[in-house]
């Protein structure tokens, strides 16, 4: 899947935490009301901290892929984070939604996960992401309730996608743009 012109994908670093937090909050507040009440959206967006992203990268082994305009100066279009065999988060700034950015990041994260030997990728998806993930081959395992950082309970979906292992054609991650 290709990116819109003028965007690059690169690996995220702890120094990107403020930009990741900003796009995370803007995505939740801009796209969340499609499926959740304003109170649920605010509860979901609350409690995000720079330290949380840094800890995820440095201590939890979470890897971040960032999509940004080539002349961004730190502005992000989208980010995807993953660890082990799970997509942890995939958030896109509302300005970039529906333009292929999230699909390109998801494809690169999937390539990295399968290159690590995983044949099954899981995600806890919000209702906002349901159609997107189904379009990209994920299936719903179950619906369940989840507590947001702000304490409200919202509906989410446990989803997964299976990748057949092809011994003669190992999957490799896509190259990332240099920073």
PDB file of C-alpha atoms in Angstrom:
ATOM      1  CA  UNK A   1       0.000   0.000   0.000  1.00  0.00           C
ATOM      2  CA  UNK A   2       1.414   3.365  -0.959  1.00  0.00           C
ATOM      3  CA  UNK A   3       1.461   6.629   0.919  1.00  0.00           C
ATOM      4  CA  UNK A   4      -0.034   9.868  -0.330  1.00  0.00           C
ATOM      5  CA  UNK A   5       2.591  12.015  -2.076  1.00  0.00           C
ATOM      6  CA  UNK A   6       4.852  14.030   0.189  1.00  0.00           C
ATOM      7  CA  UNK A   7       4.662  11.654   3.174  1.00  0.00           C
ATOM      8  CA  UNK A   8       7.398   9.448   4.563  1.00  0.00           C
ATOM      9  CA  UNK A   9       7.349   6.617   7.074  1.00  0.00           C
ATOM     10  CA  UNK A  10      10.028   6.344   9.691  1.00  0.00           C
ATOM     11  CA  UNK A  11      10.667   4.692  13.033  1.00  0.00           C
ATOM     12  CA  UNK A  12       9.532   6.648  16.073  1.00  0.00           C
ATOM     13  CA  UNK A  13      11.887   7.559  18.898  1.00  0.00           C
ATOM     14  CA  UNK A  14      11.323   8.800  22.465  1.00  0.00           C
ATOM     15  CA  UNK A  15      11.999  12.316  21.155  1.00  0.00           C
ATOM     16  CA  UNK A  16       8.792  12.034  19.113  1.00  0.00           C
ATOM     17  CA  UNK A  17       6.569  11.513  22.178  1.00  0.00           C
ATOM     18  CA  UNK A  18       5.008  14.997  22.121  1.00  0.00           C
ATOM     19  CA  UNK A  19       4.079  14.679  18.446  1.00  0.00           C
ATOM     20  CA  UNK A  20       2.703  11.165  18.965  1.00  0.00           C
ATOM     21  CA  UNK A  21       0.582  12.384  21.881  1.00  0.00           C
ATOM     22  CA  UNK A  22      -0.750  15.282  19.820  1.00  0.00           C
ATOM     23  CA  UNK A  23      -1.878  13.128  16.867  1.00  0.00           C
ATOM     24  CA  UNK A  24      -3.245  10.521  19.301  1.00  0.00           C
ATOM     25  CA  UNK A  25      -5.457  13.094  21.035  1.00  0.00           C
ATOM     26  CA  UNK A  26      -6.521  14.797  17.789  1.00  0.00           C
ATOM     27  CA  UNK A  27      -7.428  11.457  16.226  1.00  0.00           C
ATOM     28  CA  UNK A  28      -9.537  10.379  19.205  1.00  0.00           C
ATOM     29  CA  UNK A  29     -11.332  13.721  19.459  1.00  0.00           C
ATOM     30  CA  UNK A  30     -11.756  14.142  15.704  1.00  0.00           C
ATOM     31  CA  UNK A  31     -12.761  10.602  14.696  1.00  0.00           C
ATOM     32  CA  UNK A  32     -14.073   9.093  17.930  1.00  0.00           C
ATOM     33  CA  UNK A  33     -17.475  10.853  17.832  1.00  0.00           C
ATOM     34  CA  UNK A  34     -18.378   8.689  14.816  1.00  0.00           C
ATOM     35  CA  UNK A  35     -19.116   5.839  17.249  1.00  0.00           C
ATOM     36  CA  UNK A  36     -18.808   7.134  20.795  1.00  0.00           C
ATOM     37  CA  UNK A  37     -20.434   9.868  22.864  1.00  0.00           C
ATOM     38  CA  UNK A  38     -18.518  13.074  23.630  1.00  0.00           C
ATOM     39  CA  UNK A  39     -18.086  11.917  27.258  1.00  0.00           C
ATOM     40  CA  UNK A  40     -16.678   8.569  26.093  1.00  0.00           C
ATOM     41  CA  UNK A  41     -14.301  10.322  23.664  1.00  0.00           C
ATOM     42  CA  UNK A  42     -12.995  12.666  26.361  1.00  0.00           C
ATOM     43  CA  UNK A  43     -12.538   9.770  28.786  1.00  0.00           C
ATOM     44  CA  UNK A  44     -10.637   7.844  26.084  1.00  0.00           C
ATOM     45  CA  UNK A  45      -8.397  10.827  25.274  1.00  0.00           C
ATOM     46  CA  UNK A  46      -7.669  11.712  28.902  1.00  0.00           C
ATOM     47  CA  UNK A  47      -4.541  10.611  30.693  1.00  0.00           C
ATOM     48  CA  UNK A  48      -2.216  10.386  27.692  1.00  0.00           C
ATOM     49  CA  UNK A  49       1.301  11.401  28.761  1.00  0.00           C
ATOM     50  CA  UNK A  50       4.655  11.840  27.075  1.00  0.00           C
ATOM     51  CA  UNK A  51       6.129   9.439  29.621  1.00  0.00           C
ATOM     52  CA  UNK A  52       3.684   6.747  28.550  1.00  0.00           C
ATOM     53  CA  UNK A  53       5.043   6.695  24.992  1.00  0.00           C
ATOM     54  CA  UNK A  54       8.660   6.839  26.179  1.00  0.00           C
ATOM     55  CA  UNK A  55       8.046   3.974  28.611  1.00  0.00           C
ATOM     56  CA  UNK A  56       6.312   1.961  25.874  1.00  0.00           C
ATOM     57  CA  UNK A  57       9.375   2.349  23.634  1.00  0.00           C
ATOM     58  CA  UNK A  58      12.124   1.969  26.242  1.00  0.00           C
ATOM     59  CA  UNK A  59      10.663  -0.564  28.672  1.00  0.00           C
ATOM     60  CA  UNK A  60       7.748  -2.339  27.012  1.00  0.00           C
ATOM     61  CA  UNK A  61       9.363  -3.117  23.652  1.00  0.00           C
ATOM     62  CA  UNK A  62       6.686  -1.269  21.706  1.00  0.00           C
ATOM     63  CA  UNK A  63       7.820  -0.142  18.260  1.00  0.00           C
ATOM     64  CA  UNK A  64       6.377   2.947  16.603  1.00  0.00           C
ATOM     65  CA  UNK A  65       6.078   3.763  12.913  1.00  0.00           C
ATOM     66  CA  UNK A  66       5.344   7.391  12.072  1.00  0.00           C
ATOM     67  CA  UNK A  67       3.933   8.888   8.881  1.00  0.00           C
ATOM     68  CA  UNK A  68       4.796  12.531   8.431  1.00  0.00           C
ATOM     69  CA  UNK A  69       5.037  15.126   5.672  1.00  0.00           C
ATOM     70  CA  UNK A  70       8.594  15.312   4.326  1.00  0.00           C
ATOM     71  CA  UNK A  71       8.817  18.924   5.480  1.00  0.00           C
ATOM     72  CA  UNK A  72       6.916  18.292   8.713  1.00  0.00           C
ATOM     73  CA  UNK A  73       9.039  19.835  11.408  1.00  0.00           C
ATOM     74  CA  UNK A  74       7.535  17.307  13.801  1.00  0.00           C
ATOM     75  CA  UNK A  75       3.938  17.267  12.592  1.00  0.00           C
ATOM     76  CA  UNK A  76       2.585  13.749  12.183  1.00  0.00           C
ATOM     77  CA  UNK A  77      -0.115  12.421   9.885  1.00  0.00           C
ATOM     78  CA  UNK A  78      -0.422   9.069  11.663  1.00  0.00           C
ATOM     79  CA  UNK A  79       1.320   6.535  13.869  1.00  0.00           C
ATOM     80  CA  UNK A  80       1.155   2.801  14.401  1.00  0.00           C
ATOM     81  CA  UNK A  81       2.625   1.002  17.392  1.00  0.00           C
ATOM     82  CA  UNK A  82       3.094  -2.718  17.839  1.00  0.00           C
ATOM     83  CA  UNK A  83       4.779  -5.280  20.064  1.00  0.00           C
ATOM     84  CA  UNK A  84       5.115  -9.028  19.689  1.00  0.00           C
ATOM     85  CA  UNK A  85       2.144 -10.234  17.669  1.00  0.00           C
ATOM     86  CA  UNK A  86      -0.165  -7.279  18.429  1.00  0.00           C
ATOM     87  CA  UNK A  87      -0.969  -3.938  16.918  1.00  0.00           C
ATOM     88  CA  UNK A  88      -1.166  -1.704  19.990  1.00  0.00           C
ATOM     89  CA  UNK A  89      -2.378   1.506  18.388  1.00  0.00           C
ATOM     90  CA  UNK A  90      -3.057   3.010  14.987  1.00  0.00           C
ATOM     91  CA  UNK A  91      -4.167   6.628  15.017  1.00  0.00           C
ATOM     92  CA  UNK A  92      -4.480   9.110  12.162  1.00  0.00           C
ATOM     93  CA  UNK A  93      -4.953  12.867  12.301  1.00  0.00           C
ATOM     94  CA  UNK A  94      -8.475  13.625  10.977  1.00  0.00           C
ATOM     95  CA  UNK A  95      -6.981  15.700   8.121  1.00  0.00           C
ATOM     96  CA  UNK A  96      -5.276  12.544   6.802  1.00  0.00           C
ATOM     97  CA  UNK A  97      -8.101  10.045   7.474  1.00  0.00           C
ATOM     98  CA  UNK A  98      -9.296   8.048   4.481  1.00  0.00           C
ATOM     99  CA  UNK A  99      -6.221   8.855   2.360  1.00  0.00           C
ATOM    100  CA  UNK A 100      -4.311   5.555   2.695  1.00  0.00           C
ATOM    101  CA  UNK A 101      -1.912   6.608   5.426  1.00  0.00           C
ATOM    102  CA  UNK A 102      -3.194   4.176   8.070  1.00  0.00           C
ATOM    103  CA  UNK A 103      -3.277   1.319   5.547  1.00  0.00           C
ATOM    104  CA  UNK A 104       0.349   1.930   4.595  1.00  0.00           C
ATOM    105  CA  UNK A 105       1.438   1.998   8.250  1.00  0.00           C
ATOM    106  CA  UNK A 106      -0.570  -1.155   9.019  1.00  0.00           C
ATOM    107  CA  UNK A 107       1.030  -3.007   6.091  1.00  0.00           C
ATOM    108  CA  UNK A 108       4.520  -2.099   7.294  1.00  0.00           C
ATOM    109  CA  UNK A 109       3.750  -3.095  10.878  1.00  0.00           C
ATOM    110  CA  UNK A 110       2.296  -6.406   9.668  1.00  0.00           C
ATOM    111  CA  UNK A 111       5.435  -7.029   7.591  1.00  0.00           C
ATOM    112  CA  UNK A 112       7.644  -6.410  10.632  1.00  0.00           C
ATOM    113  CA  UNK A 113       5.508  -8.643  12.861  1.00  0.00           C
ATOM    114  CA  UNK A 114       5.423 -11.512  10.376  1.00  0.00           C
ATOM    115  CA  UNK A 115       9.164 -11.111   9.723  1.00  0.00           C
ATOM    116  CA  UNK A 116       9.586 -11.821  13.444  1.00  0.00           C
ATOM    117  CA  UNK A 117       7.878 -15.188  12.843  1.00  0.00           C
ATOM    118  CA  UNK A 118       4.294 -14.468  13.900  1.00  0.00           C
ATOM    119  CA  UNK A 119       1.526 -15.929  11.763  1.00  0.00           C
ATOM    120  CA  UNK A 120      -1.357 -14.339  13.667  1.00  0.00           C
ATOM    121  CA  UNK A 121      -1.749 -10.643  14.492  1.00  0.00           C
ATOM    122  CA  UNK A 122      -4.230  -9.415  17.075  1.00  0.00           C
ATOM    123  CA  UNK A 123      -5.668  -6.030  17.921  1.00  0.00           C
ATOM    124  CA  UNK A 124      -8.165  -4.545  20.328  1.00  0.00           C
ATOM    125  CA  UNK A 125     -10.012  -2.211  17.962  1.00  0.00           C
ATOM    126  CA  UNK A 126     -12.424   0.583  18.709  1.00  0.00           C
ATOM    127  CA  UNK A 127     -15.741   0.667  16.907  1.00  0.00           C
ATOM    128  CA  UNK A 128     -14.323   3.534  14.826  1.00  0.00           C
ATOM    129  CA  UNK A 129     -11.712   1.179  13.351  1.00  0.00           C
ATOM    130  CA  UNK A 130     -13.985  -1.799  12.655  1.00  0.00           C
ATOM    131  CA  UNK A 131     -14.590  -1.219   8.923  1.00  0.00           C
ATOM    132  CA  UNK A 132     -10.923  -0.301   8.357  1.00  0.00           C
ATOM    133  CA  UNK A 133      -9.611  -3.503   9.942  1.00  0.00           C
ATOM    134  CA  UNK A 134     -12.215  -5.683   8.237  1.00  0.00           C
ATOM    135  CA  UNK A 135     -11.196  -4.119   4.902  1.00  0.00           C
ATOM    136  CA  UNK A 136      -7.598  -5.136   5.699  1.00  0.00           C
ATOM    137  CA  UNK A 137      -8.483  -8.759   6.423  1.00  0.00           C
ATOM    138  CA  UNK A 138      -9.063  -8.756  10.185  1.00  0.00           C
ATOM    139  CA  UNK A 139     -11.979 -10.706  11.627  1.00  0.00           C
ATOM    140  CA  UNK A 140     -13.885 -10.074  14.819  1.00  0.00           C
ATOM    141  CA  UNK A 141     -13.332 -12.631  17.570  1.00  0.00           C
ATOM    142  CA  UNK A 142     -15.546 -10.950  20.148  1.00  0.00           C
ATOM    143  CA  UNK A 143     -17.008  -7.668  21.303  1.00  0.00           C
ATOM    144  CA  UNK A 144     -16.271  -6.652  24.875  1.00  0.00           C
ATOM    145  CA  UNK A 145     -16.260  -3.689  27.221  1.00  0.00           C
ATOM    146  CA  UNK A 146     -13.053  -1.822  28.034  1.00  0.00           C
ATOM    147  CA  UNK A 147     -12.322   0.854  30.627  1.00  0.00           C
ATOM    148  CA  UNK A 148     -10.864   4.053  29.213  1.00  0.00           C
ATOM    149  CA  UNK A 149      -8.060   5.975  30.915  1.00  0.00           C
ATOM    150  CA  UNK A 150     -10.719   8.378  32.198  1.00  0.00           C
ATOM    151  CA  UNK A 151     -12.738   5.565  33.779  1.00  0.00           C
ATOM    152  CA  UNK A 152     -15.717   5.224  31.431  1.00  0.00           C
ATOM    153  CA  UNK A 153     -16.476   1.876  29.822  1.00  0.00           C
ATOM    154  CA  UNK A 154     -16.702   1.656  26.008  1.00  0.00           C
ATOM    155  CA  UNK A 155     -17.336  -1.152  23.551  1.00  0.00           C
ATOM    156  CA  UNK A 156     -14.287  -2.528  21.711  1.00  0.00           C
ATOM    157  CA  UNK A 157     -13.593  -5.466  19.402  1.00  0.00           C
ATOM    158  CA  UNK A 158     -10.982  -8.184  19.703  1.00  0.00           C
ATOM    159  CA  UNK A 159      -9.839  -8.878  16.131  1.00  0.00           C
ATOM    160  CA  UNK A 160      -7.200 -10.994  14.424  1.00  0.00           C
ATOM    161  CA  UNK A 161      -5.647 -11.663  11.043  1.00  0.00           C
ATOM    162  CA  UNK A 162      -3.874 -14.846  10.005  1.00  0.00           C
ATOM    163  CA  UNK A 163      -0.852 -14.861   7.741  1.00  0.00           C
ATOM    164  CA  UNK A 164       0.123 -18.091   6.003  1.00  0.00           C
ATOM    165  CA  UNK A 165       3.789 -18.931   6.392  1.00  0.00           C
ATOM    166  CA  UNK A 166       5.608 -19.299   3.090  1.00  0.00           C
ATOM    167  CA  UNK A 167       9.004 -20.908   3.823  1.00  0.00           C
ATOM    168  CA  UNK A 168      10.467 -20.057   0.406  1.00  0.00           C
ATOM    169  CA  UNK A 169       9.409 -16.390   0.583  1.00  0.00           C
ATOM    170  CA  UNK A 170      10.279 -14.929   3.997  1.00  0.00           C
ATOM    171  CA  UNK A 171       8.621 -11.620   4.750  1.00  0.00           C
ATOM    172  CA  UNK A 172      10.866  -8.653   5.436  1.00  0.00           C
ATOM    173  CA  UNK A 173       9.904  -5.268   6.807  1.00  0.00           C
ATOM    174  CA  UNK A 174       9.619  -2.398   4.376  1.00  0.00           C
ATOM    175  CA  UNK A 175      12.535   0.031   4.484  1.00  0.00           C
ATOM    176  CA  UNK A 176      11.995   3.146   6.537  1.00  0.00           C
ATOM    177  CA  UNK A 177      12.923   6.642   5.461  1.00  0.00           C
ATOM    178  CA  UNK A 178      16.010   7.976   7.202  1.00  0.00           C
ATOM    179  CA  UNK A 179      15.474  10.744   9.752  1.00  0.00           C
TER     180      UNK A 179
END
